[in-house]
Amino acid sequence: MAETVAQIHPLVESARSRGGLSPSQIIWRKLGRNRAAMFGLYTLIALYAAALLAPFLAPYSYTDADTKLPFYPPMIARIHLFDEEGRLSRPFVYGIKPEDNELKTYSDDRSVKYPIRFFVRGDEYRILWIIPSKIHLFGVERPGRIFLFGSDQLGRDIFSRILYGAQISLTIGIVGIIISTIIGVVVGGVAGYFGGVTDFLLMRGVEVLLALPSLYFILIMRQMFASDASSTSVYMIIVLILAFIGWATEARVIRGMVLSIKEREYVIAARALGLGHWRIITRHILPNTLSFVIVTATLSVPFYILGEVALSFLGAGIQEPEASWGNMLTAAQNLWYLQAFPWMVTPGFFIFIAVMAWNFLGDGLRDAADPRTIS
Amino acid sequence: MKTFLLRRILFAIPLIVVVTFITKSMLVLAPGSYLDSLYGTPGISQEFIERQKRFHHLDTENVFERYWFWFWPAMRGDFGYSFRYRASVWGLIGERVVNTLMLTGAALIFSWGLAIPLGVLAAVRRNSWADRVCSFISFFGLSIPSVFFSLLMIMLAAKSGMFPVGSMRSAYWDELNAWGRFLDLLWHLALPTVVLGTISLAQYMRQMRSEMIETLSQDFIRTARAKGLSQSRIVWRHAVPNAINPLVTLFGFSLAFLLAGALITEYVFAWPGLGTLVYESLVNKDEPMVMAAVTMLVLMLVAGNLIADLLLALIDPRIRLE
């Protein structure tokens, strides 16, 4: 059986002539030469690692609000390396002196210096949700504050909230894509393999889903669930809604592939050997669509990330005080905030970077998985 | 042609029924109704609310029954009264549809008007700086979240004072003459159009570029070159008409995409379109309004797909509609 597969699959064939590389090795090699794709991959690794280690990397917790210091501008450019006499010292920030309570302006209180310390003790959290710890990567002693990206309307650290928000906004893409890929592969596989009435009905369903203006339906579906649900269930609701709309694209791609694969000799051979439908679909047909499944999945992740952002931005998604990149932007809608405190839109940059990285990686994977491009 | 139109319209009917049925059942399954918010309001008696509930058939949770009570009058053109505005849905929705069509229309013109020449340019001058700029624009457009892009644009408008920060008309709209009103409208349209159109622009530019590259490598282009035709004639008369077909098929999808995307753009720019209407009506549980708006959206989508097919038949003589 393996022999038959090897003779037919174009990737395997080209691998043989080039000295025994497996298809996945070829794809990895091609991907490794694509600079944009590798840039995307490394960016994603960094972002997801940051999300995983958020409580450790963030100096404060996402609820830690200093109500006396709302809209404090970003400190990242005001970390001092030289003291008053121009000598190099360990990095420090000055104390904060509120200037105008109405306009929320501040000035440096030069009488106190707070050196930035590494591996400091702060709020308690759990490493990877298991091991309790108090160590944070960096921080300053109280009552000093370090707001790398500034503070929001309640005096919470935007940098910390972006890290915590990444846990929600970035994982929604992965969880959503896993759910919708499973549905898409099963529906697409069944529709393509059996054809006939099954195919007709399933594909009409897919067409209806593709014809819907998705965001409206996501909003309408969201109304079915109580708005005061706990944050975990809101997260699951959002993922399920997005996956419910999103699987249609995948199902259509898989169906098309299955239609052509089921006519191949090795499938006919499997059928002649008397294998069951289920075994043929799962063992002989679907594995051959794997590279396309991965490419489609990678290219669809942005849909989930942007979907969460849109829902949370409209107030129908993740609720305060929980942080997500979408609901952090809600406050930035206020024209005064937007004009006077432009750092409120910082989460938007991170959404942009994450979506771009997924697009780069997806594009690179598509080129790499295409047997016609021999590099 | 006639049979084609007839068939398409016949196919559209089940689509509309299915989509409105799904919407209705989701609305029925959603907890609470508009009338619940009236409980405890001084001057509104319990009996009045109960009577209203019966009148609007909100007392039954049976999805089929509720759908029928909507469907039957809707078939005869009666979409009911908005709970919130206490006015006929038709009167309220018409203006909103026009506003949304204006915005999506402007975004279509913006995205297609730029995507085709830029895509052609990028394909003809492959690997030049123009190609690189275009590929940067397309990656930028594909990746920027519309929420973030809208906020950046409003920030720009507020800081520079060159553009309005939202809404559709200036305060002095009533004093303007027809030409002044047109210019005022364009001025308000500019930023939301750019936001809404950029994503599609990116997609179509990429598509156009790859189609053009494919077409330019074909034999008939070589023949045209051998005949000694000028470069511009080869590109615009021989290559573009052949490369553009797959894009026209995308047109229908692009309308769906723009209508869905318009929700966020309208919301942030306070554009009084269908998107903001659906959002408000959902928040207020204004069922007749949501139903009518969804029907309008699906009708627009069906019309968009139909127009795409007709356009394709118009520009490609090989395609016959039967």
XYZ file of C-alpha atoms in Angstrom:
697
model
C 0.000 0.000 0.000
C 2.743 2.434 0.954
C 4.456 1.669 -2.318
C 1.349 2.756 -4.255
C 1.120 6.037 -2.388
C 4.767 6.744 -3.040
C 4.380 6.192 -6.746
C 1.463 8.528 -7.086
C 1.969 11.449 -4.787
C 3.888 14.105 -6.722
C 5.736 15.320 -3.635
C 6.979 11.840 -2.817
C 8.023 11.339 -6.398
C 10.020 14.538 -6.571
C 11.530 13.668 -3.200
C 12.825 10.367 -4.494
C 14.574 11.927 -7.430
C 16.215 14.429 -5.071
C 17.703 11.954 -2.691
C 15.075 10.706 -0.293
C 13.568 13.744 1.387
C 10.114 13.236 2.824
C 7.342 15.598 1.695
C 7.301 17.396 5.026
C 11.069 17.837 4.885
C 10.724 19.455 1.469
C 8.019 21.776 2.757
C 10.163 22.763 5.737
C 13.147 23.446 3.501
C 11.113 25.599 1.142
C 9.563 27.424 4.072
C 12.973 28.019 5.618
C 14.097 29.859 2.492
C 11.076 32.173 2.531
C 12.165 35.155 4.589
C 8.676 36.661 5.061
C 7.267 33.330 6.215
C 10.097 32.771 8.674
C 9.663 36.313 9.972
C 5.991 35.494 10.521
C 6.836 32.227 12.240
C 9.341 33.809 14.654
C 6.968 36.696 15.397
C 4.226 34.225 16.225
C 6.492 32.148 18.438
C 7.444 35.316 20.330
C 3.824 36.496 20.650
C 2.489 33.149 21.820
C 5.372 32.681 24.246
C 4.622 36.139 25.652
C 0.957 35.186 26.043
C 1.896 31.968 27.814
C 4.221 33.766 30.213
C 2.020 36.858 30.527
C 1.726 36.871 34.348
C 5.500 36.622 34.670
C 6.344 39.205 32.009
C 3.694 41.690 33.122
C 4.696 43.881 36.055
C 1.068 44.187 37.201
C -2.085 42.116 37.045
C -4.760 43.102 34.531
C -7.048 44.388 37.299
C -4.405 46.383 39.156
C -5.820 49.916 38.847
C -4.201 53.045 40.261
C -7.183 55.386 40.097
C -4.994 58.418 40.791
C -2.976 57.845 37.625
C -5.324 57.511 34.646
C -3.941 58.169 31.145
C -0.324 58.264 32.180
C 1.718 58.536 28.950
C 4.027 55.679 27.887
C 7.249 55.486 29.878
C 9.124 53.353 27.406
C 11.011 56.362 25.996
C 11.588 57.855 29.438
C 13.548 55.145 31.112
C 16.713 56.917 32.151
C 20.119 55.357 31.814
C 22.140 58.364 33.002
C 21.651 60.173 36.305
C 21.699 63.979 36.817
C 25.478 64.134 36.609
C 25.488 62.255 33.331
C 26.918 59.070 34.796
C 25.719 55.729 33.604
C 23.514 54.144 36.244
C 21.144 51.221 36.392
C 17.957 52.047 34.456
C 15.508 54.068 36.526
C 12.306 56.103 36.225
C 11.351 59.206 38.145
C 8.386 59.448 40.467
C 5.057 60.705 39.103
C 3.658 64.128 39.993
C 0.069 64.787 38.819
C -0.127 68.262 37.262
C -3.681 68.811 36.093
C -6.495 66.597 37.270
C -8.873 67.681 34.513
C -6.551 67.318 31.550
C -4.708 64.360 33.122
C -1.230 65.736 32.659
C 1.728 64.638 34.687
C 5.317 65.643 35.234
C 8.375 63.870 36.597
C 8.985 64.083 40.300
C 12.772 64.374 40.116
C 13.263 64.013 43.849
C 12.594 60.289 43.791
C 14.180 57.709 41.551
C 12.859 54.196 41.166
C 15.473 51.850 39.746
C 14.043 49.136 37.514
C 14.670 45.812 39.194
C 14.533 42.424 37.624
C 12.886 39.333 39.098
C 11.014 41.361 41.690
C 8.240 40.189 43.967
C 4.754 41.444 43.153
C 1.196 40.164 42.771
C 0.787 36.458 43.141
C -0.029 34.369 40.070
C 0.385 30.819 38.838
C 3.019 29.806 36.317
C 1.179 27.983 33.508
C -1.887 27.956 35.791
C -0.209 25.473 38.167
C 2.803 26.632 40.163
C 2.119 29.652 42.388
C 4.732 32.395 42.142
C 5.279 36.050 42.952
C 8.295 36.714 40.779
C 7.851 39.172 37.909
C 10.420 39.783 35.208
C 10.780 43.450 36.064
C 9.152 46.180 38.110
C 9.763 49.165 40.335
C 9.224 49.517 44.053
C 5.920 50.919 45.284
C 4.698 53.623 45.338
C 6.586 54.015 42.047
C 4.895 52.833 38.892
C 6.182 51.672 35.566
C 3.764 52.061 32.661
C 5.788 50.977 29.622
C 2.917 51.641 27.190
C 1.098 54.129 29.416
C -1.978 53.615 31.553
C -5.654 53.464 30.599
C -8.717 55.378 31.829
C -8.691 53.509 35.160
C -4.962 53.762 35.691
C -4.229 50.188 34.677
C -0.958 49.310 32.975
C -1.609 48.911 29.228
C 1.535 46.801 28.753
C 0.350 44.261 31.322
C -3.156 44.238 29.911
C -1.843 43.657 26.391
C 0.048 40.616 27.655
C -3.018 39.246 29.449
C -5.211 40.173 26.485
C -2.919 38.133 24.235
C -3.939 35.046 26.190
C -7.488 35.564 25.000
C -7.132 37.188 21.599
C -4.363 34.913 20.328
C -5.668 31.599 21.632
C -9.126 32.194 20.169
C -7.524 31.859 16.730
C -5.979 28.488 17.551
C -8.951 26.972 19.388
C -11.379 28.241 16.745
C -9.358 26.869 13.891
C -9.082 23.446 15.517
C -12.867 23.208 15.956
C -13.743 24.474 12.500
C -11.072 22.333 10.823
C -12.491 19.210 12.428
C -16.022 20.081 11.266
C -14.766 21.170 7.846
C -12.709 18.016 7.292
C -15.541 15.710 8.325
C -18.233 17.506 6.303
C -15.991 18.113 3.295
C -14.712 14.536 3.392
C -18.176 13.009 3.611
C -19.639 15.301 0.946
C -16.802 14.714 -1.492
C -16.551 10.978 -0.927
C -20.207 10.007 -1.043
C -21.393 12.625 -3.524
C -25.004 12.540 -4.672
C -27.726 13.781 -2.340
C -25.411 14.003 0.700
C -23.030 16.214 -1.232
C -25.862 18.349 -2.608
C -27.446 19.003 0.782
C -24.188 19.633 2.632
C -22.900 21.962 -0.057
C -26.141 23.988 -0.122
C -25.695 24.429 3.642
C -22.121 25.562 3.063
C -23.273 28.020 0.411
C -25.831 29.545 2.760
C -23.120 30.025 5.385
C -20.775 31.567 2.829
C -23.501 33.892 1.573
C -24.198 35.310 5.024
C -22.686 38.650 5.916
C -20.715 37.013 8.703
C -20.323 39.781 11.261
C -24.071 40.431 11.407
C -24.732 36.780 12.041
C -22.041 36.533 14.645
C -23.736 39.421 16.459
C -27.211 37.915 16.109
C -25.992 34.541 17.345
C -24.305 36.204 20.286
C -27.733 37.494 21.363
C -28.858 33.913 21.964
C -26.568 33.657 24.961
C -26.905 35.593 28.189
C -24.705 38.657 28.261
C -23.737 38.226 31.921
C -22.126 34.813 31.495
C -18.769 34.134 33.142
C -15.657 35.054 31.207
C -14.759 31.433 30.457
C -18.163 30.695 28.974
C -18.133 33.938 26.969
C -14.786 32.810 25.556
C -16.225 29.440 24.579
C -19.362 31.053 23.128
C -17.270 33.338 20.924
C -15.081 30.480 19.734
C -18.083 28.292 18.922
C -19.906 31.073 17.072
C -16.847 31.918 14.990
C -16.183 28.256 14.262
C -19.815 27.741 13.281
C -19.477 30.431 10.609
C -15.889 29.565 9.710
C -16.006 25.843 8.915
C -17.766 26.407 5.585
C -14.635 27.665 3.817
C -12.659 24.637 4.932
C -15.387 22.175 4.038
C -15.498 23.537 0.497
C -11.738 23.246 -0.011
C -11.598 19.715 1.433
C -14.563 18.565 -0.650
C -12.847 19.725 -3.832
C -9.690 17.836 -2.931
C -11.528 14.679 -1.915
C -13.427 14.720 -5.227
C -10.168 14.438 -7.143
C -8.362 12.102 -4.727
C -11.144 9.522 -4.642
C -10.594 8.796 -8.329
C -6.921 7.959 -7.787
C -5.788 4.371 -8.303
C -4.811 3.721 -4.718
C -8.284 4.610 -3.493
C -9.839 2.363 -6.092
C -7.394 -0.335 -4.986
C -8.400 0.165 -1.366
C -12.011 -0.182 -2.355
C -11.271 -3.305 -4.349
C -9.577 -4.761 -1.247
C -12.921 -4.378 0.484
C -12.011 -1.699 3.029
C -14.857 0.139 4.726
C -15.848 3.699 3.754
C -14.722 5.123 7.077
C -11.297 3.525 6.816
C -10.831 4.690 3.235
C -11.795 8.247 4.132
C -9.718 8.513 7.290
C -6.686 6.462 6.256
C -6.358 6.948 2.534
C -8.057 10.150 1.476
C -7.880 12.674 4.314
C -4.143 12.219 5.039
C -3.470 13.341 1.483
C -5.341 16.588 2.036
C -3.246 17.352 5.123
C -0.963 19.966 3.610
C -3.943 21.856 2.188
C -5.801 21.604 5.480
C -2.834 23.140 7.269
C -2.499 25.930 4.703
C -6.212 26.826 4.814
C -6.204 26.677 8.598
C -3.197 28.977 8.872
C -4.715 31.471 6.462
C -8.034 31.454 8.378
C -6.620 32.160 11.838
C -6.843 35.953 11.272
C -10.618 35.569 10.779
C -10.926 34.321 14.366
C -8.581 36.893 15.844
C -10.379 39.723 14.016
C -13.771 38.237 14.906
C -12.991 38.322 18.609
C -11.632 41.842 18.270
C -14.777 43.048 16.501
C -17.143 41.365 18.966
C -15.301 42.571 22.052
C -14.948 46.039 20.570
C -18.721 46.205 20.071
C -19.208 45.153 23.687
C -20.593 41.735 22.792
C -17.431 39.782 23.534
C -14.981 39.585 26.404
C -16.188 41.857 29.207
C -14.252 44.142 31.528
C -12.260 43.806 33.735
C -10.972 40.866 31.683
C -8.537 42.163 29.068
C -8.719 41.352 25.374
C -7.208 43.290 22.489
C -10.687 44.072 21.256
C -12.250 45.401 24.432
C -9.142 47.456 25.203
C -9.895 49.421 22.041
C -13.468 50.158 23.116
C -12.326 53.012 25.343
C -10.370 54.516 22.445
C -13.651 55.297 20.677
C -14.027 58.375 22.835
C -12.844 61.248 20.667
C -11.218 63.106 23.521
C -9.249 60.014 24.605
C -8.276 59.343 21.020
C -6.922 62.834 20.542
C -5.290 63.465 23.903
C -4.129 59.945 24.777
C -3.197 58.248 21.487
C -1.440 55.382 23.286
C -4.885 53.945 23.997
C -4.808 52.334 20.540
C -1.596 50.368 21.242
C -3.454 47.006 21.310
C -4.363 47.700 17.672
C -0.684 47.479 16.684
C -0.455 44.076 18.274
C -3.557 42.827 16.458
C -2.045 44.132 13.233
C 1.299 42.412 13.870
C -0.312 39.110 14.871
C -2.612 39.059 11.833
C 0.232 40.010 9.513
C 2.457 37.275 10.945
C -0.265 34.663 10.367
C -0.753 35.932 6.805
C 2.991 35.760 6.067
C 3.241 32.263 7.493
C 0.121 31.086 5.660
C 1.357 32.487 2.349
C 4.740 30.883 2.841
C 3.181 27.528 3.712
C 0.973 27.688 0.639
C 3.953 28.280 -1.623
C 5.965 25.595 0.152
C 3.189 23.004 -0.028
C 2.628 23.655 -3.737
C 4.483 20.864 -5.575
C 4.711 23.031 -8.696
C 7.134 25.459 -7.080
C 10.430 23.618 -6.965
C 13.009 25.797 -5.325
C -31.030 35.204 -20.726
C -34.612 35.314 -19.529
C -34.505 31.738 -18.262
C -31.200 32.499 -16.565
C -32.678 35.451 -14.701
C -35.767 33.472 -13.786
C -33.725 30.559 -12.488
C -31.502 32.799 -10.412
C -34.495 34.520 -8.867
C -36.116 31.160 -8.117
C -32.901 29.995 -6.452
C -32.753 33.159 -4.384
C -36.128 32.522 -2.745
C -35.090 29.454 -0.686
C -31.915 31.275 0.328
C -33.897 34.221 1.654
C -36.337 31.927 3.450
C -33.564 29.879 5.063
C -31.570 32.911 6.166
C -34.579 34.765 7.599
C -35.733 31.579 9.319
C -32.325 31.102 10.944
C -32.357 34.725 12.044
C -35.848 34.468 13.441
C -35.098 31.307 15.373
C -31.966 32.847 16.852
C -33.974 35.885 17.900
C -36.672 33.687 19.430
C -34.073 31.640 21.291
C -32.422 34.781 22.661
C -33.541 35.431 26.214
C -35.893 38.384 26.834
C -37.719 40.698 24.477
C -38.073 44.420 23.952
C -41.218 44.522 26.067
C -39.371 43.120 29.097
C -37.544 46.411 29.391
C -40.894 48.171 29.887
C -41.719 46.319 33.118
C -41.629 48.696 36.033
C -41.763 51.813 33.874
C -44.175 54.258 35.524
C -47.345 54.811 33.495
C -47.167 51.450 31.732
C -49.427 48.852 33.259
C -48.750 45.140 33.462
C -51.876 44.403 31.383
C -50.766 46.729 28.617
C -47.458 44.880 28.299
C -49.211 41.496 28.307
C -51.620 42.733 25.647
C -48.759 44.041 23.548
C -46.967 40.714 23.923
C -49.984 38.870 22.591
C -50.444 41.406 19.815
C -46.853 40.976 18.621
C -47.018 37.191 19.164
C -44.169 37.414 21.647
C -46.050 35.108 24.027
C -45.204 31.964 22.072
C -41.745 30.415 21.967
C -42.597 28.200 19.007
C -40.088 29.114 16.305
C -42.290 28.019 13.410
C -45.294 29.909 14.662
C -43.268 33.041 15.232
C -41.681 32.750 11.811
C -45.038 32.348 10.162
C -46.385 35.447 11.907
C -43.475 37.359 10.419
C -43.354 35.625 7.072
C -46.978 35.899 6.014
C -47.327 39.697 6.316
C -43.770 40.136 4.986
C -44.744 38.269 1.826
C -47.287 40.999 1.235
C -44.778 43.723 1.929
C -45.704 44.428 5.532
C -42.599 44.213 7.670
C -44.340 45.463 10.781
C -43.597 48.259 13.193
C -40.329 48.912 14.939
C -40.738 48.386 18.691
C -38.319 51.116 19.536
C -39.132 53.835 17.047
C -42.863 53.075 16.949
C -42.918 53.622 13.234
C -43.207 51.461 10.143
C -39.999 49.540 9.523
C -40.092 50.358 5.826
C -40.011 54.084 6.450
C -37.011 53.768 8.753
C -34.997 51.298 6.790
C -35.126 52.912 3.349
C -32.822 55.775 4.195
C -30.402 53.452 5.993
C -30.191 51.157 2.965
C -29.391 54.132 0.745
C -26.661 55.270 3.137
C -25.083 51.827 3.320
C -25.235 51.424 -0.438
C -23.577 54.806 -0.789
C -20.720 53.764 1.486
C -20.233 50.306 -0.010
C -20.580 51.753 -3.508
C -17.870 54.297 -2.783
C -15.684 51.554 -1.297
C -16.242 49.384 -4.382
C -15.250 52.210 -6.707
C -12.232 52.982 -4.549
C -11.019 49.401 -4.280
C -11.657 48.309 -7.870
C -10.576 51.624 -9.327
C -7.191 51.287 -7.662
C -6.811 47.501 -7.624
C -6.972 46.975 -11.375
C -4.441 49.610 -12.520
C -2.110 48.831 -9.598
C -2.373 45.081 -10.140
C -1.616 45.536 -13.853
C 1.296 47.826 -13.053
C 2.724 45.371 -10.523
C 2.462 42.514 -13.029
C 3.938 44.417 -15.972
C 6.807 45.831 -13.929
C 7.497 42.703 -11.943
C 10.050 43.029 -9.117
C 10.371 46.771 -9.676
C 9.902 49.245 -6.841
C 6.282 49.733 -7.984
C 5.673 46.018 -7.534
C 7.196 46.162 -4.056
C 5.053 49.150 -3.042
C 1.969 47.291 -4.278
C 2.839 44.139 -2.382
C 3.415 46.228 0.743
C -0.016 47.853 0.305
C -1.630 44.472 -0.148
C -0.054 42.973 2.971
C -0.907 46.082 4.927
C -4.514 46.049 3.736
C -4.980 42.346 4.392
C -3.633 42.561 7.915
C -4.911 45.802 9.369
C -7.980 45.261 11.547
C -10.763 47.617 10.477
C -11.404 48.633 14.093
C -7.831 49.794 14.457
C -7.681 51.380 10.996
C -10.904 53.330 11.659
C -9.583 54.584 14.992
C -6.309 55.669 13.374
C -8.202 57.504 10.641
C -10.394 59.298 13.164
C -7.300 60.222 15.111
C -5.800 61.639 11.937
C -8.994 63.540 11.167
C -9.201 64.972 14.665
C -5.543 66.003 14.783
C -5.347 67.523 11.323
C -8.872 68.918 11.193
C -8.958 68.143 7.479
C -11.753 65.582 7.676
C -14.894 65.211 9.769
C -14.541 62.787 12.679
C -17.800 60.974 12.036
C -21.446 61.154 10.986
C -22.686 61.795 7.470
C -23.574 65.459 7.226
C -22.230 68.759 8.451
C -24.307 70.823 10.859
C -24.921 73.382 8.092
C -26.204 70.760 5.616
C -29.614 72.430 5.302
C -28.107 75.704 4.102
C -26.128 74.093 1.288
C -27.203 73.936 -2.339
C -27.216 70.676 -4.255
C -23.564 70.920 -5.324
C -22.470 71.908 -1.842
C -24.356 68.954 -0.391
C -22.681 66.595 -2.827
C -19.230 67.887 -1.869
C -20.119 67.697 1.822
C -21.198 64.097 1.386
C -17.969 63.193 -0.425
C -16.009 64.891 2.329
C -17.741 62.761 4.946
C -17.434 59.644 2.813
C -13.678 59.926 2.283
C -12.313 58.278 5.422
C -14.859 55.473 5.882
C -14.450 54.651 2.193
C -10.684 54.327 2.528
C -11.047 52.114 5.606
C -13.696 49.891 4.074
C -12.083 49.728 0.635
C -8.490 48.999 1.657
C -9.033 45.335 2.563
C -10.761 44.594 -0.748
C -8.195 46.688 -2.567
C -5.465 44.453 -1.183
C -7.243 41.257 -2.195
C -8.108 42.307 -5.722
C -4.723 43.822 -6.393
C -3.036 40.536 -5.510
C -5.506 38.579 -7.583
C -5.171 40.940 -10.534
C -1.387 40.776 -10.376
C -1.242 36.987 -10.412
C -3.872 36.708 -13.169
C -1.974 39.253 -15.266
C 1.347 37.462 -14.799
C -0.275 34.238 -15.917
C -1.924 35.867 -18.936
C 1.195 37.729 -20.030
C 3.080 34.450 -20.346
C 0.572 33.003 -22.821
C 1.110 32.391 -26.500
C -1.333 34.957 -27.832
C 0.581 37.688 -26.026
C 3.767 36.530 -27.719
C 1.922 36.637 -31.026
C 0.758 40.168 -30.287
C 4.326 41.183 -29.522
C 5.530 39.529 -32.715
C 2.966 41.496 -34.677
C 4.691 44.589 -33.334
C 1.845 45.963 -31.277
C 2.633 48.650 -28.771
C 3.097 47.680 -25.140
C 0.032 49.593 -23.973
C -2.149 47.962 -26.611
C -0.881 44.509 -25.630
C -1.518 45.156 -21.973
C -4.866 46.898 -22.123
C -6.493 45.336 -25.195
C -5.092 41.811 -25.125
C -4.042 40.909 -21.608
C -6.391 42.780 -19.244
C -9.705 41.618 -20.750
C -8.520 38.029 -20.380
C -7.078 38.435 -16.928
C -10.046 40.228 -15.443
C -12.641 37.431 -15.582
C -11.853 35.714 -12.268
C -12.048 39.121 -10.604
C -15.533 39.785 -11.875
C -16.669 36.506 -10.318
C -15.246 37.812 -7.055
C -17.475 40.857 -7.346
C -20.455 39.128 -5.739
C -18.336 37.939 -2.835
C -16.813 41.358 -2.506
C -20.250 42.851 -1.950
C -20.955 40.368 0.861
C -17.591 41.148 2.331
C -18.075 44.912 2.125
C -21.550 44.733 3.649
C -20.238 42.664 6.559
C -17.238 44.921 7.003
C -19.428 48.002 6.832
C -20.818 47.175 10.280
C -17.588 48.089 12.074
C -16.785 51.040 9.834
C -20.278 52.480 10.166
C -20.226 51.963 13.899
C -16.914 53.722 14.453
C -17.615 56.547 12.020
C -21.206 56.951 13.285
C -22.431 56.461 9.704
C -26.231 56.064 9.805
C -26.383 52.901 7.709
C -27.813 49.399 7.952
C -24.908 48.210 10.087
C -25.486 50.675 12.892
C -29.229 50.034 12.598
C -28.792 46.265 13.009
C -26.449 46.807 15.930
C -28.820 49.196 17.722
C -31.831 47.006 17.013
C -30.061 43.939 18.358
C -29.062 45.740 21.522
C -32.697 46.909 21.968
C -34.136 43.544 20.870
C -36.151 45.322 18.184
C -37.140 42.156 16.343
C -39.068 43.499 13.320
C -36.208 45.867 12.595
C -33.545 43.138 12.696
C -35.652 40.905 10.463
C -36.204 43.611 7.892
C -32.542 44.610 7.915
C -31.392 41.015 7.440
C -33.844 40.583 4.568
C -32.462 43.713 2.942
C -28.886 42.494 3.399
C -29.605 39.137 1.788
C -31.482 40.812 -1.063
C -28.494 43.065 -1.682
C -26.175 40.061 -1.698
C -28.335 38.154 -4.156
C -28.517 41.237 -6.355
C -24.745 41.640 -6.140
C -24.114 38.074 -7.273
C -26.582 38.490 -10.092
C -24.918 41.688 -11.258
C -21.544 39.911 -11.147
C -22.834 37.149 -13.416
C -24.402 39.611 -15.835
C -21.180 41.652 -15.934
C -19.161 38.547 -16.647
C -21.449 37.635 -19.543
C -21.196 41.193 -20.787
C -17.397 41.365 -20.891
C -16.636 37.768 -21.808
C -18.263 36.713 -25.076
C -17.399 33.064 -24.368
C -19.905 32.952 -21.544
C -23.564 32.584 -22.454
C -26.271 32.801 -19.849
C -28.757 30.034 -20.256
